[in-house]
Short mmCIF file of C-alpha atoms in Angstrom, two decimals:
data_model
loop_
_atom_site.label_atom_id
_atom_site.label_comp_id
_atom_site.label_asym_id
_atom_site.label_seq_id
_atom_site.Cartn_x
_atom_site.Cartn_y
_atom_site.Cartn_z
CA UNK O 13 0.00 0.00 0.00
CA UNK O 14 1.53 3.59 -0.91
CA UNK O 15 3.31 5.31 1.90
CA UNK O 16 3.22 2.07 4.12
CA UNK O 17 6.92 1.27 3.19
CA UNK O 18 9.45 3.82 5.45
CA UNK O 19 8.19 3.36 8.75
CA UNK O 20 9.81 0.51 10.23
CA UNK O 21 7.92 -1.71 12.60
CA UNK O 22 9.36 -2.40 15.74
CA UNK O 23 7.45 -4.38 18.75
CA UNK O 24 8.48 -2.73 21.18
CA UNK O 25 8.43 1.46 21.17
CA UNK O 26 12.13 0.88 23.55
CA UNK O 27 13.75 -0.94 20.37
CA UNK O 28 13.44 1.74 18.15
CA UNK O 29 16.69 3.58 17.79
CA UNK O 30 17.00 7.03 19.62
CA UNK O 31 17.11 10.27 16.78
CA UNK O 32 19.47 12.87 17.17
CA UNK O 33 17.03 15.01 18.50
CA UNK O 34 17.33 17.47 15.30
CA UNK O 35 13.49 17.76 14.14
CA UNK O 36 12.20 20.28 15.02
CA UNK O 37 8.38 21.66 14.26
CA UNK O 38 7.26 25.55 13.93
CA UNK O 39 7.11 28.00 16.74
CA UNK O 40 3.75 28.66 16.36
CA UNK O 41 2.71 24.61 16.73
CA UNK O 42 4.24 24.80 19.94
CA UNK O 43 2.49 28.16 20.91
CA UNK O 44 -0.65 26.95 19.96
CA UNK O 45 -0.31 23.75 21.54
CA UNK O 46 0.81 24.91 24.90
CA UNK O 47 -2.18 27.38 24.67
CA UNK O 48 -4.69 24.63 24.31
CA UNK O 49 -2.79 23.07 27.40
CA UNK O 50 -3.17 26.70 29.55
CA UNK O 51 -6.82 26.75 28.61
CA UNK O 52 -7.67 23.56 28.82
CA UNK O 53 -5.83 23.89 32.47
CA UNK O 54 -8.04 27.18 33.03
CA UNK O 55 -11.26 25.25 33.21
CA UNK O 56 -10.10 22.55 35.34
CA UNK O 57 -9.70 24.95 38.39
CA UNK O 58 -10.95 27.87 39.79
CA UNK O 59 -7.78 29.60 40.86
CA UNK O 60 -4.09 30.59 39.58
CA UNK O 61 -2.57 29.07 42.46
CA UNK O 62 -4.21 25.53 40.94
CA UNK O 63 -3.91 26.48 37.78
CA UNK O 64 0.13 26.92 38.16
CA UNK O 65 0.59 23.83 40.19
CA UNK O 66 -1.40 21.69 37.31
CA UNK O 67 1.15 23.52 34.69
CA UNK O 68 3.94 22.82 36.51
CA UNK O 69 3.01 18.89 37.01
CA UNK O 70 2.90 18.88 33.22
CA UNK O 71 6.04 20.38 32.86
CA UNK O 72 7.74 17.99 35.16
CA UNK O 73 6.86 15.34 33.20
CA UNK O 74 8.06 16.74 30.34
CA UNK O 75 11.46 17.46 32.59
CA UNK O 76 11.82 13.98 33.96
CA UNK O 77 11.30 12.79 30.58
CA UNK O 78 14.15 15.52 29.34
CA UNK O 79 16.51 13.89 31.54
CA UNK O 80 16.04 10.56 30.73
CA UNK O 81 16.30 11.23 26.75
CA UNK O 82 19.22 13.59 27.42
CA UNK O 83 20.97 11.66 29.92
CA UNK O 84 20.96 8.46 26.84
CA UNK O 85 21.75 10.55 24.31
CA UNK O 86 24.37 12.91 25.36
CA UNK O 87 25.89 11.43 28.22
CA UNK O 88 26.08 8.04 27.54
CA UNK O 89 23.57 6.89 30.44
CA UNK O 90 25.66 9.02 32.88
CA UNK O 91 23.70 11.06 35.19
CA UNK O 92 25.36 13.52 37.65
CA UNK O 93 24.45 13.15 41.40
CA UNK O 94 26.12 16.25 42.38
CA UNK O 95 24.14 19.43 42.51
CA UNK O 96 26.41 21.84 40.94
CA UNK O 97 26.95 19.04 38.25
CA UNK O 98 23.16 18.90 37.40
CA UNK O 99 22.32 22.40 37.61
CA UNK O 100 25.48 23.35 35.05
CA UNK O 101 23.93 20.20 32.78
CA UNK O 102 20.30 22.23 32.81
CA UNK O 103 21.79 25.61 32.34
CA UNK O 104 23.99 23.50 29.03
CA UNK O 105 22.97 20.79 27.57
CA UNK O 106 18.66 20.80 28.56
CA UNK O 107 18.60 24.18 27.37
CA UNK O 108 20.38 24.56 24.30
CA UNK O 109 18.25 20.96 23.33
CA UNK O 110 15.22 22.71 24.38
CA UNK O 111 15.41 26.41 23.60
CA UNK O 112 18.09 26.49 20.73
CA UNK O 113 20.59 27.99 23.53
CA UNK O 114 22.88 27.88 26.79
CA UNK O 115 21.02 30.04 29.58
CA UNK O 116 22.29 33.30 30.06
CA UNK O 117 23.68 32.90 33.58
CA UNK O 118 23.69 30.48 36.54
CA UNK O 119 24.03 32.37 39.65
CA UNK O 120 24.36 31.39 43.19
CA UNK O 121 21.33 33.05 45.13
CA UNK O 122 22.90 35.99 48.22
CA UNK O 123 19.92 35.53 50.25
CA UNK O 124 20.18 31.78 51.17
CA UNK O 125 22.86 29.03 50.98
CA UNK O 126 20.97 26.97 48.88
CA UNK O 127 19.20 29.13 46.27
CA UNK O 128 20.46 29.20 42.72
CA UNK O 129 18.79 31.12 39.65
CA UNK O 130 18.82 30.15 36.27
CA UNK O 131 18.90 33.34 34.07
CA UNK O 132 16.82 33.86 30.44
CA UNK O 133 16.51 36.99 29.10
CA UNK O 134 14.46 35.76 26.36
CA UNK O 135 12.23 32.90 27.37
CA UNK O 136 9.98 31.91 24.55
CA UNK O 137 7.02 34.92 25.24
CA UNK O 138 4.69 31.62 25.31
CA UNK O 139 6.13 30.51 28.15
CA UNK O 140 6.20 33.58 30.42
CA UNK O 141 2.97 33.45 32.04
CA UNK O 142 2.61 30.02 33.19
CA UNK O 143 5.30 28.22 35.05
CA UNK O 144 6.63 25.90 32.97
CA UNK O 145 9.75 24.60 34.53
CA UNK O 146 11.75 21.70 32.95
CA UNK O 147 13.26 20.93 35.61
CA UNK O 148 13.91 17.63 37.26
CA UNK O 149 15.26 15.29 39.96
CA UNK O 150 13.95 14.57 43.08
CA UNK O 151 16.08 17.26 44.67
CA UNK O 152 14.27 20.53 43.08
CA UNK O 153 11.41 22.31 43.78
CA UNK O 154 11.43 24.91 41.02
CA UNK O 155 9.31 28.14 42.21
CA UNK O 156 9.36 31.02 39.05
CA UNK O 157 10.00 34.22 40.28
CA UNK O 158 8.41 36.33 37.05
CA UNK O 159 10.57 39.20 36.28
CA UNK O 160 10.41 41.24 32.83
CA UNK O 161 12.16 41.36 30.95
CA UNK O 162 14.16 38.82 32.54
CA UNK O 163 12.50 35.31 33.59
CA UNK O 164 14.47 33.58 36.28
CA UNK O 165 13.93 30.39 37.72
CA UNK O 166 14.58 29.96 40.92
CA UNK O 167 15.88 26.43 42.49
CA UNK O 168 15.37 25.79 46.29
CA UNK O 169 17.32 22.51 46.90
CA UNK O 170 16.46 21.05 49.60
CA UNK O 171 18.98 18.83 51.11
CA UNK O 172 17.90 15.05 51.20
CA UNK O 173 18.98 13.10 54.19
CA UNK O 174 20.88 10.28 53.63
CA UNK O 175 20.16 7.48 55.63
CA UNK U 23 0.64 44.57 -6.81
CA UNK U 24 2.06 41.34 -8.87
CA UNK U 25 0.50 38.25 -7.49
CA UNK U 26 2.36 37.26 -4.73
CA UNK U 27 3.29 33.65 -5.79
CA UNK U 28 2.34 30.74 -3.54
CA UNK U 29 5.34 29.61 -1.80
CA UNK U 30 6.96 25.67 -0.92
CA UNK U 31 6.09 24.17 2.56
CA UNK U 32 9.88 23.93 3.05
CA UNK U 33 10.98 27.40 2.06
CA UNK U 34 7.96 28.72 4.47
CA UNK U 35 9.44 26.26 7.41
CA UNK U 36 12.94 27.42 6.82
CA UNK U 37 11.49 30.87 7.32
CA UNK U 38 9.34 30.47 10.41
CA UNK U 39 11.20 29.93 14.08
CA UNK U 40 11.24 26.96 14.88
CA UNK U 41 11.59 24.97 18.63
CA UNK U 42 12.78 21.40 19.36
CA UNK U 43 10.16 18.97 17.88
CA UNK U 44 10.92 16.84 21.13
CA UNK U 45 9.78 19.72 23.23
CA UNK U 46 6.30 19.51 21.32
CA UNK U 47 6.16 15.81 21.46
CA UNK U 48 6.64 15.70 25.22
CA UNK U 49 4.28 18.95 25.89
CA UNK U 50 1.38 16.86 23.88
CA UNK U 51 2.06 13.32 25.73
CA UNK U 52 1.75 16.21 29.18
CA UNK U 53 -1.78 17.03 27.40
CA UNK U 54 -2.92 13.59 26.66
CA UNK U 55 -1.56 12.03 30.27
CA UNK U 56 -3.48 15.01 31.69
CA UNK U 57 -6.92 14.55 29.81
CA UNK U 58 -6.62 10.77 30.58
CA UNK U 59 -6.45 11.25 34.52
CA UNK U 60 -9.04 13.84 34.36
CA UNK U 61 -11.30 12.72 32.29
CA UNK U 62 -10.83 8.72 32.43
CA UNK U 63 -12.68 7.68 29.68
CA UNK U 64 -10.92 7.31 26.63
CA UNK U 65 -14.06 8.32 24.32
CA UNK U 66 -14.10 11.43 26.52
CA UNK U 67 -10.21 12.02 25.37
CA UNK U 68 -10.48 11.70 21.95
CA UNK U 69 -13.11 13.89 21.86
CA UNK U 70 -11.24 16.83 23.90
CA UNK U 71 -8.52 16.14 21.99
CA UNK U 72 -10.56 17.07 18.82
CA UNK U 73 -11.84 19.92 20.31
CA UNK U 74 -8.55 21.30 20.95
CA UNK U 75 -7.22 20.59 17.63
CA UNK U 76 -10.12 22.19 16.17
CA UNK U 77 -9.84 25.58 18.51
CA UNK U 78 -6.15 25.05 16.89
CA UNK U 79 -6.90 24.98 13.38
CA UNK U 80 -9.58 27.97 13.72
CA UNK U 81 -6.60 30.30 14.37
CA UNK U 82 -3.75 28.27 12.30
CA UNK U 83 -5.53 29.07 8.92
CA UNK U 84 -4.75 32.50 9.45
CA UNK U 85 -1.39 31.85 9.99
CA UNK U 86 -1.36 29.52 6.88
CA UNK U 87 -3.02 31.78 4.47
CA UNK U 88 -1.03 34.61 5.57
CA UNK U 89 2.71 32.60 5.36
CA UNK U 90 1.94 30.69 2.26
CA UNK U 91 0.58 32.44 -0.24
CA UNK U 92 -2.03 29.88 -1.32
CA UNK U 93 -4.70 31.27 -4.28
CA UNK U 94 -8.31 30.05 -4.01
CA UNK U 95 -7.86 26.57 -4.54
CA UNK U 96 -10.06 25.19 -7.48
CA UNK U 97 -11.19 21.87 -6.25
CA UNK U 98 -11.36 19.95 -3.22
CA UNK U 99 -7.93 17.79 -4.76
CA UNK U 100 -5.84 20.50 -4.42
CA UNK U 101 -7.43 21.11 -1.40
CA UNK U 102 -6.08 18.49 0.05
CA UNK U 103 -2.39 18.55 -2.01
CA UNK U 104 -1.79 21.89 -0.04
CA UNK U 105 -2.48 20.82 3.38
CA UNK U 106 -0.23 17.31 2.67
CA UNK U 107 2.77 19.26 1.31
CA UNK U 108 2.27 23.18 2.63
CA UNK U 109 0.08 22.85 5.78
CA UNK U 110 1.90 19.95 7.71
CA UNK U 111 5.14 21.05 6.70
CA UNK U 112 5.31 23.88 7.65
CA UNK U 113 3.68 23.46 10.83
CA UNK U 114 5.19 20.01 11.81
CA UNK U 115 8.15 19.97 9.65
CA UNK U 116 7.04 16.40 7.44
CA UNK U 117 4.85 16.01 4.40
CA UNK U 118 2.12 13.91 3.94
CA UNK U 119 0.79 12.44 0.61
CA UNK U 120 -2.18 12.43 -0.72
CA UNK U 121 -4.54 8.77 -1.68
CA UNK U 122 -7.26 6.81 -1.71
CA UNK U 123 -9.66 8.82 -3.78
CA UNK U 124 -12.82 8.36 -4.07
CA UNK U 125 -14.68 8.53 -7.47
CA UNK U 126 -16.29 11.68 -6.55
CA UNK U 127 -13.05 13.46 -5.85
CA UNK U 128 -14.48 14.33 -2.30
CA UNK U 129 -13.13 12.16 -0.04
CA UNK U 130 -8.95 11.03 0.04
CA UNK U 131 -6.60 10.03 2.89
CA UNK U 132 -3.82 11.53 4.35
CA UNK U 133 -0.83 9.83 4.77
CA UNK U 134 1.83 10.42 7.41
CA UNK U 135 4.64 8.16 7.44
CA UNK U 136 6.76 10.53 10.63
CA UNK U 137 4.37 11.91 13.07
CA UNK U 138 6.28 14.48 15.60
CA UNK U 139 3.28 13.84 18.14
CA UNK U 140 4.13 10.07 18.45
CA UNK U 141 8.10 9.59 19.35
CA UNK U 142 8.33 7.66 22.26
CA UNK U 143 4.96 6.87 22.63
CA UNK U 144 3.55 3.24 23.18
CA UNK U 145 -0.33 3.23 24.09
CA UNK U 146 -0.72 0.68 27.39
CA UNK U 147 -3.50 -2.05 27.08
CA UNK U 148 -5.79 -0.07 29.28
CA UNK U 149 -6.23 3.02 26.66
CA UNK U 150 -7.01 0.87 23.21
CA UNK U 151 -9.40 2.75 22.24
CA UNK U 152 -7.40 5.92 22.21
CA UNK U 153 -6.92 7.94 18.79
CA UNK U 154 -3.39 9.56 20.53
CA UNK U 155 -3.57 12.02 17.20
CA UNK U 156 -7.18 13.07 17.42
CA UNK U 157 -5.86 16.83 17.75
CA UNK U 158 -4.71 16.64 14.34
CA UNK U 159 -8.21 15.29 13.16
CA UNK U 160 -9.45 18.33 14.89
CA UNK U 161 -6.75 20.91 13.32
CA UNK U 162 -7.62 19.28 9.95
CA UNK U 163 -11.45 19.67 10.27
CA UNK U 164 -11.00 23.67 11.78
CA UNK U 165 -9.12 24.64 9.44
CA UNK U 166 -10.89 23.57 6.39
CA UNK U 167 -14.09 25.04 8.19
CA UNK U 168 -13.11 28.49 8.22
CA UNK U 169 -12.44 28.08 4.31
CA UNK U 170 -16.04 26.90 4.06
CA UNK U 171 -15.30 23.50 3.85
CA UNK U 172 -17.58 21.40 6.26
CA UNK U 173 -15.64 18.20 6.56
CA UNK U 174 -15.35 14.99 8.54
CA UNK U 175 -11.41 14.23 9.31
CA UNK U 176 -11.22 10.29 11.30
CA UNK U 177 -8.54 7.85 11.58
CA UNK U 178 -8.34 4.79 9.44
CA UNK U 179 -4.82 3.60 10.49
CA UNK U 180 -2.98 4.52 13.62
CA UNK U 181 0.40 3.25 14.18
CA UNK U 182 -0.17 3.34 17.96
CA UNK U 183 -2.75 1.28 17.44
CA UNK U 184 -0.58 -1.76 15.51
CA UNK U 185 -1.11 -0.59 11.60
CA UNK U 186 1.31 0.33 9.48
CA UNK U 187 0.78 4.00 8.86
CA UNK U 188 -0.72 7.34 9.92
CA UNK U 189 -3.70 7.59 7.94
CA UNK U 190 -6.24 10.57 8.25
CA UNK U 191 -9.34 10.29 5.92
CA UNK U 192 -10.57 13.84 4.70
CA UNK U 193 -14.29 14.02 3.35
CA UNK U 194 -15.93 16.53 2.30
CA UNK U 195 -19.09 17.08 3.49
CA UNK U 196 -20.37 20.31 2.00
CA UNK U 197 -18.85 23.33 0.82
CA UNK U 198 -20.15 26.81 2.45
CA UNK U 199 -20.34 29.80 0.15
CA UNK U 200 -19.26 32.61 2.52
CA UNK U 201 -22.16 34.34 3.21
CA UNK U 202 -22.61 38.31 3.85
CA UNK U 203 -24.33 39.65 6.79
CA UNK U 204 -25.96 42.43 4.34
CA UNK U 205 -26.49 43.00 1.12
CA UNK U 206 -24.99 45.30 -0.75
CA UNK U 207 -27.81 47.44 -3.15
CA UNK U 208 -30.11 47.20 0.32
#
């Protein structure tokens, strides 16, 4: 049957072989897409505190799943377990994979000892008003402290006790 | 003004910015996990996911027309032609083609053999009756409706669901002369 030749059966989805990770699909799909998610998010609650902790569930899945892809693909299965190491990985390699581009700064926070911001000047504009934090392990709690024209996300690590 | 001449799907996606196609896969398996725990039923997903994709494709031909330049197509064939090769492309970044005609000329599939929505994706036993594309039924069907097209966009093959291809059948239920709210020598 036409067109039923290139796509390659596999049984399982995990045999498939990993792609670079170079397609890449408009802007605007994305835009319009993550706008169906914020509305579709809107009705589902009845205030922005909800409404910001069901965005940023979605976007930790989408982080955790980051990792993982990132972690196979660039690292050869390697995952750092050391803070610094992780948070200099997200400021790299996740962002450049996700938003075409190193952060623009990783900065220790002054106030407490275990604060550290993530700098953007440019965030996509889609992604300004709804936390949408990629971020990851077990470790972070990633809280978005909105600031135009400069979006920094803020990472409160909270030590994990080691039994 | 010279006609402005109706330009490729890839020379429209080279011009358009462009994001990480993983990015968009993982943000839609987000939307589809999400609808699943909130809404349960499956037949209740596919149907928000259509709904979505059509609130999608009610802006997106605007975006379309504008970016590519299209003339008034003349039939429903070339109808379909543009949204294979322009529309997906440069939305998605991959073609489709264009079969399975009917005799009529108002009904065809659409065939997608890579589907950015689907990398990684494996649908578990307990959500086999899941169309995991239906937003792109819905994009389809919203689009063509605000070019007077009334259509009805379903799935005859999903890969997900252990066939061979990504096909999307297009028919064309009635066309819509625009109609004016007034008349003009009134």
């Amino acid at each position: 049957m036409i067109g039923a030749g290139k796509m390659k059966q596999y049984a399982n989805v995990l045999d498939k072989p990993l792609s670079k990770g170079r397609q890449e699909v408009s802007l605007s799909a994305f835009a319009y897409l993550f706008s169906e998610l914020v509305q579709y998010n809107q009705t589902q609650v009845d205030n922005i505190g909800d409404l910001e902790r069901r965005l940023e569930d979605a976007g930790y899945a989408v982080g955790a799943r980051v990792l993982e892809l990132l972690c196979h693909r660039e690292k050869g299965n390697r995952r750092e377990t050391r803070l610094l190491g992780i948070l200099s990985f997200i400021h790299s390699t996740v962002w450049k994979v996700l938003f075409g581009k190193v952060a623009d700064s990783l900065e220790k926070g002054t106030e407490h000892e275990d604060e550290y911001m993530i700098s953007e000047k440019e965030l996509l504009g889609v992604l300004d008003n709804a936390g949408f934090p990629a971020v990851v392990t077990a470790h972070f709690v990633p809280v978005e402290g909105q600031q135009r024209p400069r979006t920094t996300i803020l990472i409160k690590y909270y030590e994990e006790k080691q039994d | 003004m010279a006609p402005a001449v109706p330009r490729s799907g890839d020379a429209i996606f080279a011009n358009v910015e462009r994001v990480n196609a993983e990015l968009f896969t993982l943000t839609y398996g987000a939307i589809v996990r999400q609808l699943l725990t909130d809404l349960e039923e499956v037949e209740e997903v596919n149907k928000q996911l259509d709904q979505m994709g059509y609130n999608i494709g009610i802006r997106l031909i605007d975006e379309f027309l504008a970016k590519s330049n299209v003339t008034r197509c003349v039939d429903f064939r070339e109808t379909a032609e543009v949204i294979a090769k322009v529309g997906f492309k440069m939305f998605l970044g991959v073609t489709a083609s264009v079969t399975n005609w009917d005799s009529e000329g108002t009904s065809c599939s659409l065939i997608l053999e890579d589907n950015p929505l689907v990398d990684f994706v494996e649908l578990p036993d307990t959500c086999q009756g899941l169309y995991y594309c239906n937003i792109l039924s819905g994009v389809v069907r919203g689009a063509l409706e605000m070019v007077s097209m009334k259509t009805e966009v379903t799935w005859v093959r999903d890969m997900l669901r252990g066939d061979d291809a990504f096909e999307l059948q297009v028919k064309l239920l009635k066309q819509v002369p625009e109609e004016y709210p007034y008349k003009d020598d009134e």
